[in-house]
Short mmCIF file of N, CA and C and ligand atoms in Angstrom, two decimals:
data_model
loop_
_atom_site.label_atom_id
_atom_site.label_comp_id
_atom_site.label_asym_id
_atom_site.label_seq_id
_atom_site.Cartn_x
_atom_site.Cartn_y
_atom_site.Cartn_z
N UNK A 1 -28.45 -37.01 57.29
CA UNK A 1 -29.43 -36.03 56.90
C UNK A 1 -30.08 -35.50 58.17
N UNK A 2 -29.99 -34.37 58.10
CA UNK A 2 -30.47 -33.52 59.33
C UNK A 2 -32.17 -33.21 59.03
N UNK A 3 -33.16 -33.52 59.83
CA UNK A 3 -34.22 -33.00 59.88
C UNK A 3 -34.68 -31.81 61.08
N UNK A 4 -35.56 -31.13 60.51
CA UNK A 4 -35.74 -29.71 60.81
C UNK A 4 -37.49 -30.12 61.18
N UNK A 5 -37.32 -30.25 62.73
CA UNK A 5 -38.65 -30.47 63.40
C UNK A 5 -39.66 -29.79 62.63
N UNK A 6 -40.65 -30.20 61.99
CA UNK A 6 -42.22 -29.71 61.42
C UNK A 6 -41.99 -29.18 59.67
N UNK A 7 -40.23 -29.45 59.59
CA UNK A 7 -40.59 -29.12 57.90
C UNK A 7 -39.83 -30.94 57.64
N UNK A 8 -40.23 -31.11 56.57
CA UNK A 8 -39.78 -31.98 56.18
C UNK A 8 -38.56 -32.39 55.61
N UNK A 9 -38.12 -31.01 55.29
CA UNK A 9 -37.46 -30.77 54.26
C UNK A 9 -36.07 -30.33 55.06
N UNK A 10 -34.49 -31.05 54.41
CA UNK A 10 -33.11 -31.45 55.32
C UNK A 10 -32.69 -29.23 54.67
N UNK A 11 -32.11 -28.79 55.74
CA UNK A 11 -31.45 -27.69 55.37
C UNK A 11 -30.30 -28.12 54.67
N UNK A 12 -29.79 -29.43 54.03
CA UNK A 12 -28.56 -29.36 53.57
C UNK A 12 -29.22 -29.78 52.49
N UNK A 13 -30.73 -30.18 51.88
CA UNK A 13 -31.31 -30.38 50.92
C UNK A 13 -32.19 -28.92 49.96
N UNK A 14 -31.02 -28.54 48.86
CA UNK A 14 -31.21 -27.22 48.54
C UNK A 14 -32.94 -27.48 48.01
N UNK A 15 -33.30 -25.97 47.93
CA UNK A 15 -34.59 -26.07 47.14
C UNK A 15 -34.69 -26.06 45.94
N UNK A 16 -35.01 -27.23 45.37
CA UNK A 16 -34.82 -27.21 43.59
C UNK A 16 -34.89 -25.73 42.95
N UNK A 17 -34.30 -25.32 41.82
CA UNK A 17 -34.14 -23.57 41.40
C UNK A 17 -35.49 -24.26 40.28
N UNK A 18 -36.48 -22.65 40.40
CA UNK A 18 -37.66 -22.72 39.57
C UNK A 18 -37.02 -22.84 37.90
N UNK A 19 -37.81 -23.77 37.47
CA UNK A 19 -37.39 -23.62 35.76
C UNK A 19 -37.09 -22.10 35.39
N UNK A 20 -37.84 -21.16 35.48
CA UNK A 20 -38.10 -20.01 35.04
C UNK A 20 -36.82 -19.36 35.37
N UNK A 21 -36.24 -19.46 36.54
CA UNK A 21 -34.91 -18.64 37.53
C UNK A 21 -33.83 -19.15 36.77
N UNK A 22 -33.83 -20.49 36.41
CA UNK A 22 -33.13 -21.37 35.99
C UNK A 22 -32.36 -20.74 34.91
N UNK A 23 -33.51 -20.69 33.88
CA UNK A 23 -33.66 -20.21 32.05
C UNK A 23 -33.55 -18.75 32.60
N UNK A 24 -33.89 -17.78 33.49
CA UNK A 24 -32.98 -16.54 33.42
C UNK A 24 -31.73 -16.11 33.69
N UNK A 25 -31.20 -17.07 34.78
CA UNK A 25 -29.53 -16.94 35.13
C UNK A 25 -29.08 -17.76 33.73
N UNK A 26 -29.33 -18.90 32.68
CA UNK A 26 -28.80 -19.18 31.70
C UNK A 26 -28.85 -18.29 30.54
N UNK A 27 -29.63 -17.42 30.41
CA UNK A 27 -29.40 -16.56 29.46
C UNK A 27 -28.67 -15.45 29.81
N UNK A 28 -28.65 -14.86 31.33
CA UNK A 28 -27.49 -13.95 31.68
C UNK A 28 -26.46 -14.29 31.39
N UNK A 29 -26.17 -15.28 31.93
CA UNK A 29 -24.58 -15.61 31.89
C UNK A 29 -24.56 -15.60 30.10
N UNK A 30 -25.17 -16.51 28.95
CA UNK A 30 -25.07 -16.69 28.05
C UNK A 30 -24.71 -14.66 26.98
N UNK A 31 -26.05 -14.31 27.36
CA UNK A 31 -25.17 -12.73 27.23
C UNK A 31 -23.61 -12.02 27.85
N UNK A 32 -23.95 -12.43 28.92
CA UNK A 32 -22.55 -11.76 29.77
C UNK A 32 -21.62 -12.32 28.54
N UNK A 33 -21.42 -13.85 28.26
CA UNK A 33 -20.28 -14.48 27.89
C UNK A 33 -19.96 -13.66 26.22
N UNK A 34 -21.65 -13.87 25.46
CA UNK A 34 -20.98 -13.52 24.17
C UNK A 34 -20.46 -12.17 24.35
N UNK A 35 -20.98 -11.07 25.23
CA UNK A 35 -20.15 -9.69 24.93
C UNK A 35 -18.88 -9.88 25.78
N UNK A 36 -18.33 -10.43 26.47
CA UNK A 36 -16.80 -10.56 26.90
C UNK A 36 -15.75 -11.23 25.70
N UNK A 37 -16.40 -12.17 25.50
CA UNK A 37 -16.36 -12.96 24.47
C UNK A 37 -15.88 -12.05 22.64
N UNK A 38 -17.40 -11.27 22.55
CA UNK A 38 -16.89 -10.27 21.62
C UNK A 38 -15.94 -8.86 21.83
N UNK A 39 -16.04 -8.36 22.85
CA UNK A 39 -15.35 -7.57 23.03
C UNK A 39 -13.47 -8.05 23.18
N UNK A 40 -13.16 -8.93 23.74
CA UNK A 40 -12.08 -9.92 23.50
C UNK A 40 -11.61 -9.71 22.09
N UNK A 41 -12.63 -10.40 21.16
CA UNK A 41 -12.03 -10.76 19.75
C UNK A 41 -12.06 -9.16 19.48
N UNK A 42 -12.77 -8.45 19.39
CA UNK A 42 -12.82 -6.52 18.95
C UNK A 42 -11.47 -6.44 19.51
N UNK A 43 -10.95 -7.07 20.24
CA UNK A 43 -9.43 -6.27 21.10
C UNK A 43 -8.33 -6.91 20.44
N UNK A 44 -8.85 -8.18 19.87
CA UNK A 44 -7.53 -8.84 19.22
C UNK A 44 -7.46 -8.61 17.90
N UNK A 45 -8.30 -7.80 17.16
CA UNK A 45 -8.29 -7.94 15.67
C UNK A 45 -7.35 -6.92 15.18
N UNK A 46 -6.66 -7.50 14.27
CA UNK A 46 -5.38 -7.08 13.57
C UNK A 46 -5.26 -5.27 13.24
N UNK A 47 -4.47 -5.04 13.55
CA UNK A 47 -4.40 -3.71 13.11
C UNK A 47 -4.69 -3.33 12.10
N UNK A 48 -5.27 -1.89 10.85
CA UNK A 48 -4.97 -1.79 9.99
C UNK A 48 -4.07 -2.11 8.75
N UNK A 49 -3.94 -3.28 8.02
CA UNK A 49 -2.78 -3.22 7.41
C UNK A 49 -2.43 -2.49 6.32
N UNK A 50 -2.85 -0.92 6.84
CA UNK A 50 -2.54 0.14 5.14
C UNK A 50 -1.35 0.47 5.58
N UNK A 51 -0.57 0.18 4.63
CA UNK A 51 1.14 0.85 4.43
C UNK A 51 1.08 2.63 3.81
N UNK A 52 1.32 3.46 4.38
CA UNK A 52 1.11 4.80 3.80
C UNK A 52 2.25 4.54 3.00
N UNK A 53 1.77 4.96 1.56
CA UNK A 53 2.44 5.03 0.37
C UNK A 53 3.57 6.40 0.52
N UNK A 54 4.82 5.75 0.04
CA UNK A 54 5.47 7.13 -0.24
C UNK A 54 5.25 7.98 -1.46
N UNK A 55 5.55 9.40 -1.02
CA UNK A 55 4.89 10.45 -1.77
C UNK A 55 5.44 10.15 -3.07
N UNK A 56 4.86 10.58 -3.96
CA UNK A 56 4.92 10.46 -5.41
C UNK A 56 5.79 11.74 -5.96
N UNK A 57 5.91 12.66 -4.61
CA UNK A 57 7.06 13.79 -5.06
C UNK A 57 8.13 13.57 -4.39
N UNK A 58 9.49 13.10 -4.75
CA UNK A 58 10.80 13.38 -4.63
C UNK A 58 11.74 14.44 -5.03
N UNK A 59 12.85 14.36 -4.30
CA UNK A 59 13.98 15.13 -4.20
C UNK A 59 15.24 14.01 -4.77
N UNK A 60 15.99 14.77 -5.60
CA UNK A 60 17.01 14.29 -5.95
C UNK A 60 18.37 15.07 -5.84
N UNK A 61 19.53 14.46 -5.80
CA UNK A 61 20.59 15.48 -6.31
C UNK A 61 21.34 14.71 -7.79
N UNK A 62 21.35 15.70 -8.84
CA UNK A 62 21.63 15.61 -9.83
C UNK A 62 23.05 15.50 -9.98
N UNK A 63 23.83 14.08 -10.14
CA UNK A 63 25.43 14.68 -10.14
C UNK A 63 25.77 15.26 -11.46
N UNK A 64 26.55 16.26 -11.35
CA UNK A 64 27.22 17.29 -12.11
C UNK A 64 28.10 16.38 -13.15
N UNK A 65 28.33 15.35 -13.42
CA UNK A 65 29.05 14.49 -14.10
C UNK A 65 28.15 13.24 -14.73
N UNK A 66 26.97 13.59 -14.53
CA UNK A 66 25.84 12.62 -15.74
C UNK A 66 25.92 12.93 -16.82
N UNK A 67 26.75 11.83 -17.64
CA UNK A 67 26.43 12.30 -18.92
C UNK A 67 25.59 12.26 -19.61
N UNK A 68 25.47 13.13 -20.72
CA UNK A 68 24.23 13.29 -21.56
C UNK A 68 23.80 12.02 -21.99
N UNK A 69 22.37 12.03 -21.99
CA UNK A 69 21.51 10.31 -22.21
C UNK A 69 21.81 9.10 -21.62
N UNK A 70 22.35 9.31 -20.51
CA UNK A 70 22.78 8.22 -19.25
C UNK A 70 21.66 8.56 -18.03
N UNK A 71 20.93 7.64 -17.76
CA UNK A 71 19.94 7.56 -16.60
C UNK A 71 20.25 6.89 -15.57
N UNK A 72 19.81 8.58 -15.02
CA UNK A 72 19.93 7.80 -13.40
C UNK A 72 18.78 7.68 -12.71
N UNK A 73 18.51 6.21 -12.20
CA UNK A 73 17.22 5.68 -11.76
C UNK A 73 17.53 5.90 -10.22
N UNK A 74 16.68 6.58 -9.53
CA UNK A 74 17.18 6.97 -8.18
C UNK A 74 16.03 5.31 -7.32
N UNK A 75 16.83 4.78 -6.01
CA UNK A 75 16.66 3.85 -6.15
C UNK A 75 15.42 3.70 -5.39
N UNK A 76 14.37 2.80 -5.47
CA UNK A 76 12.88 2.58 -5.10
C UNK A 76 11.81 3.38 -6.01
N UNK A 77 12.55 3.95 -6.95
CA UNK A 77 11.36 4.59 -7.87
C UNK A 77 11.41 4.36 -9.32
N UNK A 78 10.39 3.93 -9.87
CA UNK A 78 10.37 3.92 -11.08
C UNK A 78 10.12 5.56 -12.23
N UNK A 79 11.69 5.94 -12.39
CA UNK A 79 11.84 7.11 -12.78
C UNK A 79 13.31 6.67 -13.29
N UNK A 80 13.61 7.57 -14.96
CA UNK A 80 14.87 7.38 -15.32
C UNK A 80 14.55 9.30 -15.40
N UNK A 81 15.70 9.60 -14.65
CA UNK A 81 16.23 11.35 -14.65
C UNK A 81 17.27 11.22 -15.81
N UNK A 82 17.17 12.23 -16.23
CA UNK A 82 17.74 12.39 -17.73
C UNK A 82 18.74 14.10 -17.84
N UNK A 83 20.03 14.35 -17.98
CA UNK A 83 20.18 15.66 -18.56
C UNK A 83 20.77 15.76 -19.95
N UNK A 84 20.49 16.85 -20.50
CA UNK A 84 21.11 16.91 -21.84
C UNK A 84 21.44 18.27 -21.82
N UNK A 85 22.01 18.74 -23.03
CA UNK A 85 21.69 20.18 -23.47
C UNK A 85 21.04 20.97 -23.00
N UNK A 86 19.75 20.56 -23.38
CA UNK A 86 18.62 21.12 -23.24
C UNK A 86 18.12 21.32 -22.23
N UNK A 87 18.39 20.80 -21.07
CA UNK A 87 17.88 20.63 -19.90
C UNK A 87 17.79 19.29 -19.02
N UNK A 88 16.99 19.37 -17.91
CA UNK A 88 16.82 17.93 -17.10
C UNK A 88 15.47 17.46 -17.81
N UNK A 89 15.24 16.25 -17.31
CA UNK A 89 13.92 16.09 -17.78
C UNK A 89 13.79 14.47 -17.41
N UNK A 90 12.53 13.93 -16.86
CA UNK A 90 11.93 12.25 -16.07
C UNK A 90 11.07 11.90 -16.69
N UNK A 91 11.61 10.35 -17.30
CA UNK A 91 10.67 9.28 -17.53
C UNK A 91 10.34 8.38 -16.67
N UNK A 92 8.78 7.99 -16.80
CA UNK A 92 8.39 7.08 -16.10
C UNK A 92 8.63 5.64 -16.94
N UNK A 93 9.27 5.04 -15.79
CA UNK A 93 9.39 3.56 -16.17
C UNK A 93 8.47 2.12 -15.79
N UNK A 94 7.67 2.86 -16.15
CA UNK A 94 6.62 2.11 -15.71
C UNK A 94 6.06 1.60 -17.12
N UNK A 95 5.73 0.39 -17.59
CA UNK A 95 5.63 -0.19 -18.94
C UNK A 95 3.70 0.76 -19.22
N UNK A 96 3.48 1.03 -20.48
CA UNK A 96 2.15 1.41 -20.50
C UNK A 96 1.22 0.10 -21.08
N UNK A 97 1.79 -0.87 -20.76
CA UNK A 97 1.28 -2.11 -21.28
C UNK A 97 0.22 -2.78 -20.00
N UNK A 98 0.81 -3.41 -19.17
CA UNK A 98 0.72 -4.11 -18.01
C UNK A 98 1.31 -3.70 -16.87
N UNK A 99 1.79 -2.49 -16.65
CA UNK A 99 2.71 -2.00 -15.83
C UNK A 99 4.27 -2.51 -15.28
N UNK A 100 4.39 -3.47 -15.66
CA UNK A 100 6.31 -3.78 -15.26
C UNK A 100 6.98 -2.58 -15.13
N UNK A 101 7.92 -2.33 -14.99
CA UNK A 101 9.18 -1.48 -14.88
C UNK A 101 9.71 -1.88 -16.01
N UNK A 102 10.28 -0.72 -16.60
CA UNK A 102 11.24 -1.23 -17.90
C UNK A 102 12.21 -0.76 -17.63
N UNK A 103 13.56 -1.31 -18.11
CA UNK A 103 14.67 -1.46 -17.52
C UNK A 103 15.82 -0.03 -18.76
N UNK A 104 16.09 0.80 -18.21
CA UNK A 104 16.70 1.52 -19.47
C UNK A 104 18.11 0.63 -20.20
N UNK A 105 18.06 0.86 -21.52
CA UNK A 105 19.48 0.08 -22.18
C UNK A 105 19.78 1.34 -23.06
N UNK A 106 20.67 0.83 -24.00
CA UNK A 106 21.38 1.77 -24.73
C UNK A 106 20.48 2.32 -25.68
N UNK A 107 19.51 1.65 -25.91
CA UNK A 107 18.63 2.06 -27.16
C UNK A 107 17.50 2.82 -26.55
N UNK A 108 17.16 2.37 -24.98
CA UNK A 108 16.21 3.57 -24.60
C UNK A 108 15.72 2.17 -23.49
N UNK A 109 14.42 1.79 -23.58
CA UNK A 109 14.02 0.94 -22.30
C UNK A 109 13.40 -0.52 -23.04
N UNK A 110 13.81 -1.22 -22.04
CA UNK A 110 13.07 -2.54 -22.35
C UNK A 110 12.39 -3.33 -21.31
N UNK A 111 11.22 -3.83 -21.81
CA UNK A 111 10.14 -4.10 -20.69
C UNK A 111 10.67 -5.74 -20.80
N UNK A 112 10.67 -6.06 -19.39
CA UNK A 112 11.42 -7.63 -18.95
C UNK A 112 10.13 -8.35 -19.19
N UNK A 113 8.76 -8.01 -19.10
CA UNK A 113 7.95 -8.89 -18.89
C UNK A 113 7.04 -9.70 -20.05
N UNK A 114 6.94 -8.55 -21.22
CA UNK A 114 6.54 -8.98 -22.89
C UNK A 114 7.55 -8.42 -23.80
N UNK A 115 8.09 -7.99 -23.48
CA UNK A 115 9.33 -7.35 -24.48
C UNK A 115 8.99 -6.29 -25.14
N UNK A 116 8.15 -5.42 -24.72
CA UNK A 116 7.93 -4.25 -25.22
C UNK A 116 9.36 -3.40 -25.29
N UNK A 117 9.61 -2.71 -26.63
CA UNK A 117 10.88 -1.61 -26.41
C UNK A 117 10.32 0.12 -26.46
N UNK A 118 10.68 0.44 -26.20
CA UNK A 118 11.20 1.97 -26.26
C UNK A 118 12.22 2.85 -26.32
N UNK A 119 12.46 3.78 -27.45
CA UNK A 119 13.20 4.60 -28.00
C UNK A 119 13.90 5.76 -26.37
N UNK A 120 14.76 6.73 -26.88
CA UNK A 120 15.25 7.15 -25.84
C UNK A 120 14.03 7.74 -24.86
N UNK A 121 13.36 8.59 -26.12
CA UNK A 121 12.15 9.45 -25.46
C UNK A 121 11.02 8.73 -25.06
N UNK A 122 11.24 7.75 -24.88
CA UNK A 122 10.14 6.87 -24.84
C UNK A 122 8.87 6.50 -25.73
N UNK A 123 9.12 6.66 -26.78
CA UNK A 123 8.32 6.28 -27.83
C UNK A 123 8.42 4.57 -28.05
N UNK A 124 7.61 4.36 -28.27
CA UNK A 124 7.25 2.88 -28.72
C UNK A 124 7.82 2.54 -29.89
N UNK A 125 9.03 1.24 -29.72
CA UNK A 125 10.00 0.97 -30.93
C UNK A 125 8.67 -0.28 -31.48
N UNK A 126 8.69 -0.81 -30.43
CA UNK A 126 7.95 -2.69 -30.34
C UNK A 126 6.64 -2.73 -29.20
N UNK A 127 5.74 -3.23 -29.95
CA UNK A 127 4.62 -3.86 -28.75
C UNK A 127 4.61 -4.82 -27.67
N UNK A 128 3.97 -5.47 -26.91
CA UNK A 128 2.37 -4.95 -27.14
C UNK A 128 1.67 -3.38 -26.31
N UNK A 129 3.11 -2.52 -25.84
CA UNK A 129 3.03 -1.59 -25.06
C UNK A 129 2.21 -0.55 -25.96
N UNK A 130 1.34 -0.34 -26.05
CA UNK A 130 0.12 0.47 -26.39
C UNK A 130 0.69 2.18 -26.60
N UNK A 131 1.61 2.89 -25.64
CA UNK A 131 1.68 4.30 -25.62
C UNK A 131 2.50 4.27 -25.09
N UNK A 132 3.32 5.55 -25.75
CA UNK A 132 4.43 5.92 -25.16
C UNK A 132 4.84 5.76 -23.62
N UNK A 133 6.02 5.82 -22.99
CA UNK A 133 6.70 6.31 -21.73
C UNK A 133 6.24 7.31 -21.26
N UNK A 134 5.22 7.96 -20.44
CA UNK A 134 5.12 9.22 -19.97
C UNK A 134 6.20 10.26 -18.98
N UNK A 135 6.36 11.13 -19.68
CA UNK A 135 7.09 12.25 -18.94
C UNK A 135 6.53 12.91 -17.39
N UNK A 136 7.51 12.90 -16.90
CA UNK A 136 7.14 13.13 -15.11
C UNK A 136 7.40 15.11 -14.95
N UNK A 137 6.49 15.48 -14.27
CA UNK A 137 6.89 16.87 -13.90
C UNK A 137 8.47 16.92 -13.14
N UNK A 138 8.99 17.93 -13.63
CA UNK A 138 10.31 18.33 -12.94
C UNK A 138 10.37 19.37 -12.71
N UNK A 139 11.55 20.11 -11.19
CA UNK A 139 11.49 21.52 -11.20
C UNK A 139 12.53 21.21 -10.32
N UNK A 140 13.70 21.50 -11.37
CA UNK A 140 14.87 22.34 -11.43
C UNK A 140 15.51 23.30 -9.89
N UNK A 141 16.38 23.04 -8.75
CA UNK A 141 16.51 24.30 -8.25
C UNK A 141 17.85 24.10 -7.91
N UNK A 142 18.73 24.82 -8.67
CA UNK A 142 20.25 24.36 -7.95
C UNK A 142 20.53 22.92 -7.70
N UNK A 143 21.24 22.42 -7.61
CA UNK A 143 21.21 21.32 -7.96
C UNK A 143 20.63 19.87 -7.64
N UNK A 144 19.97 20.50 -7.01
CA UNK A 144 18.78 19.47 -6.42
C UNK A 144 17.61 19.14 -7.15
N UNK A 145 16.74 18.30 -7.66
CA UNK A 145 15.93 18.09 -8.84
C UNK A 145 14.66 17.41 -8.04
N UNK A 146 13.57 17.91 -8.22
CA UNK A 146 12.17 17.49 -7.26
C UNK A 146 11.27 17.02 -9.01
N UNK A 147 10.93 15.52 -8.26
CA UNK A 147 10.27 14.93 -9.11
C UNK A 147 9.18 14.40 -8.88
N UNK A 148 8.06 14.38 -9.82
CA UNK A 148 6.91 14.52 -9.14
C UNK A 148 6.15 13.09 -10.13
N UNK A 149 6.38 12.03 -9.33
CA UNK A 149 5.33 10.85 -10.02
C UNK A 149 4.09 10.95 -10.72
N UNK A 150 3.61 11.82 -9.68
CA UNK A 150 1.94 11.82 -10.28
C UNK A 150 1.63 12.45 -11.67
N UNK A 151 2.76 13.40 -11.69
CA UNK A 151 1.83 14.72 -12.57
C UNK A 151 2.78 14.08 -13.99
N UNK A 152 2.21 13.81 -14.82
CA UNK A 152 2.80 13.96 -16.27
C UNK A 152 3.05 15.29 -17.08
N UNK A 153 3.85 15.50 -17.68
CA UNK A 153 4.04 16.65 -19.20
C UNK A 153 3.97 16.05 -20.47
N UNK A 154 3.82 17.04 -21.25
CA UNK A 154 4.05 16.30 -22.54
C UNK A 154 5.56 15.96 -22.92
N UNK A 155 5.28 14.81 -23.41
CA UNK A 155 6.53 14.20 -23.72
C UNK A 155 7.52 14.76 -24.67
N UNK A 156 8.94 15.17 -24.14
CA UNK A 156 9.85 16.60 -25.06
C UNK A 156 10.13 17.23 -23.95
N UNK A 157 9.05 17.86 -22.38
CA UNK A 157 9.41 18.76 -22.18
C UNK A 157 10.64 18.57 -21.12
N UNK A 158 11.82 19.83 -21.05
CA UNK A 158 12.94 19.32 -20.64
C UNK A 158 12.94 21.15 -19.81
N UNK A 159 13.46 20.84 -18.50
CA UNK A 159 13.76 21.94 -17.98
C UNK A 159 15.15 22.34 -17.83
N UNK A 160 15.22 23.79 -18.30
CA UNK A 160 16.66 24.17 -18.15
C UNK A 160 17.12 23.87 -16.72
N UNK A 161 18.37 23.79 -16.35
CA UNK A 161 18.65 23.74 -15.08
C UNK A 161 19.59 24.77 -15.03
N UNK A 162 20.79 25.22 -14.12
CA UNK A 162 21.34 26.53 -13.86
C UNK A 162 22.57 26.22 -14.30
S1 LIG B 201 4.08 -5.06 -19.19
FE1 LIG B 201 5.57 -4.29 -20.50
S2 LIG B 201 5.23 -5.30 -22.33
FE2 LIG B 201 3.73 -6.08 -21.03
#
């Protein structure tokens, strides 16, 4: 220990830090830390996880060799495309019960999940499906067929095609 003629006190003997200096560098640092700290976690937090929904309006091509009251379910959508006589025309296959998908058969659709049936037009053969199959907007252009999820018609309506 080195002494320093007339102080008492060793230069390699620090000067105790005042309580007060003490408790203000501990709360700096304690701020500094939580905003590095939060800004960190703000940087790691998960991206948005919204999946943008696909549009509820499609494009189809209608083959020229569908026969009448044979559905074609174009694939990822719950839609049976339909031509007849009369025209084109889309049911939604979507159960009006609980929502399942109903599966089309020869008699018209059947819901896998309570056994609800439905007629070709989608009328309600069997419960507990509450209301008909709703009809999907269609519009017809050469042979390409744009179908529109969202929008319903009344059920019947069938568009001529060319
Ligand atoms: S969801 Fe189709 S019958 Fe229940």
């Amino acid at each position: 220990m080195t002494v320093i003629p007339g102080n008492s006190k060793s230069r390699l003997d620090p000067e105790p830090m005042p309580r007060r200096d003490w408790l203000g560098l501990t709360a700096l640092w304690s701020t500094a830390s939580a905003l590095l700290f939060g800004v960190l976690g703000a940087l790691r937090l998960p991206k948005a996880a919204v999946v943008a929904a696909p549009s509820k309006s499609f494009k189809i091509a209608l083959p020229e060799a569908l026969p009448a009251g044979e559905a074609l379910v174009p694939p990822g959508r719950a839609v049976a495309v339909y031509r007849d006589g009369e025209g084109v025309y889309a049911i939604s296959t979507i159960c009006t019960h609980l929502g399942c998908v109903v599966k089309p058969n020869a008699e018209g659709f059947e819901c896998p999940c309570h056994g609800s049936r439905f007629d070709a037009a989608g009328g309600v053969i069997k419960g507990p499906a509450p209301r008909a199959l709703p009809w999907l907007q269609v519009r017809v252009s050469g042979a390409d067929v744009q179908i529109d999820e969202g929008k319903t018609v009344p059920n019947g309506t069938k568009v001529k095609d060319a």
